[in-house]
């Protein structure tokens, strides 16, 4: 019973929710950048996404964000993370 409580502790659940929210937001921003209904510069949503600050070397910033949100669980599961939940 104690291991079950430790496995599903509030910090761990909060961490999982943060990961899901971050990855979802990155996917949404990537969709806005390259999707069929993408934002253009005529609307407010396209102001930054389509500007020169919306990509690095032609790669959308949201791809880097997706990589970040994908690497975090891998680091945590490897056991080398300084923060443990």
Short mmCIF file of C-alpha atoms in Angstrom, two decimals:
data_model
loop_
_atom_site.label_atom_id
_atom_site.label_comp_id
_atom_site.label_asym_id
_atom_site.label_seq_id
_atom_site.Cartn_x
_atom_site.Cartn_y
_atom_site.Cartn_z
CA UNK A 1 0.00 0.00 0.00
CA UNK A 2 2.80 2.41 0.87
CA UNK A 3 4.50 1.84 -2.49
CA UNK A 4 1.25 2.62 -4.28
CA UNK A 5 0.92 5.91 -2.40
CA UNK A 6 4.54 6.80 -3.14
CA UNK A 7 4.11 5.96 -6.82
CA UNK A 8 1.11 8.27 -7.19
CA UNK A 9 2.13 11.10 -4.88
CA UNK A 10 0.89 14.65 -5.44
CA UNK A 11 4.29 15.98 -6.64
CA UNK A 12 4.52 13.16 -9.18
CA UNK A 13 1.01 13.77 -10.47
CA UNK A 14 1.70 17.51 -10.68
CA UNK A 15 4.91 16.77 -12.56
CA UNK A 16 3.09 14.55 -15.05
CA UNK A 17 0.41 17.19 -15.59
CA UNK A 18 3.08 19.84 -16.21
CA UNK A 19 4.77 17.60 -18.77
CA UNK A 20 1.48 16.97 -20.55
CA UNK A 21 0.59 20.67 -20.58
CA UNK A 22 4.03 21.71 -21.83
CA UNK A 23 4.08 19.14 -24.62
CA UNK A 24 0.51 20.00 -25.61
CA UNK A 25 1.31 23.69 -25.83
CA UNK A 26 4.42 22.98 -27.91
CA UNK A 27 2.38 20.79 -30.28
CA UNK A 28 -0.26 23.51 -30.60
CA UNK A 29 2.36 26.14 -31.41
CA UNK A 30 3.94 23.83 -33.97
CA UNK A 31 0.52 23.33 -35.53
CA UNK A 32 0.05 27.10 -35.74
CA UNK A 33 3.45 27.44 -37.39
CA UNK A 34 3.25 24.69 -40.02
CA UNK A 35 -0.30 23.34 -39.94
CA UNK A 36 -2.92 23.80 -42.67
CA UNK A 37 -4.72 26.49 -40.68
CA UNK A 38 -1.52 28.27 -39.77
CA UNK A 39 -1.44 31.80 -38.45
CA UNK A 40 -0.27 34.47 -40.80
CA UNK A 41 1.13 37.86 -39.90
CA UNK A 42 -2.28 39.53 -40.38
CA UNK A 43 -3.55 38.07 -37.10
CA UNK A 44 -2.30 38.46 -33.54
CA UNK A 45 -1.35 34.80 -33.19
CA UNK A 46 1.06 35.02 -36.10
CA UNK A 47 2.96 38.06 -34.91
CA UNK A 48 5.69 36.22 -33.01
CA UNK A 49 5.28 32.73 -34.45
CA UNK A 50 5.90 33.92 -38.01
CA UNK A 51 8.53 36.52 -37.06
CA UNK A 52 12.29 36.01 -37.22
CA UNK A 53 12.14 35.07 -33.52
CA UNK A 54 9.78 32.15 -34.20
CA UNK A 55 12.56 29.89 -35.51
CA UNK A 56 16.26 29.20 -35.18
CA UNK A 57 18.07 28.35 -38.43
CA UNK A 58 14.69 27.71 -40.02
CA UNK A 59 13.61 25.25 -37.30
CA UNK A 60 10.48 26.32 -35.37
CA UNK A 61 11.07 27.04 -31.68
CA UNK A 62 8.23 24.67 -30.81
CA UNK A 63 10.26 21.70 -32.09
CA UNK A 64 12.95 22.55 -29.53
CA UNK A 65 10.22 22.77 -26.89
CA UNK A 66 8.91 19.31 -27.87
CA UNK A 67 12.43 17.91 -27.57
CA UNK A 68 12.74 19.48 -24.12
CA UNK A 69 9.44 18.01 -22.93
CA UNK A 70 10.44 14.60 -24.36
CA UNK A 71 13.87 14.59 -22.70
CA UNK A 72 12.65 15.48 -19.21
CA UNK A 73 10.85 12.13 -18.58
CA UNK A 74 13.85 10.25 -19.96
CA UNK A 75 16.20 12.00 -17.56
CA UNK A 76 13.83 11.39 -14.67
CA UNK A 77 13.42 7.71 -15.49
CA UNK A 78 17.17 7.18 -15.78
CA UNK A 79 17.53 7.91 -12.07
CA UNK A 80 20.22 10.57 -12.62
CA UNK A 81 17.92 13.51 -11.95
CA UNK A 82 18.83 15.65 -8.94
CA UNK A 83 15.13 16.12 -8.23
CA UNK A 84 13.10 13.02 -7.42
CA UNK A 85 9.35 12.85 -7.00
#
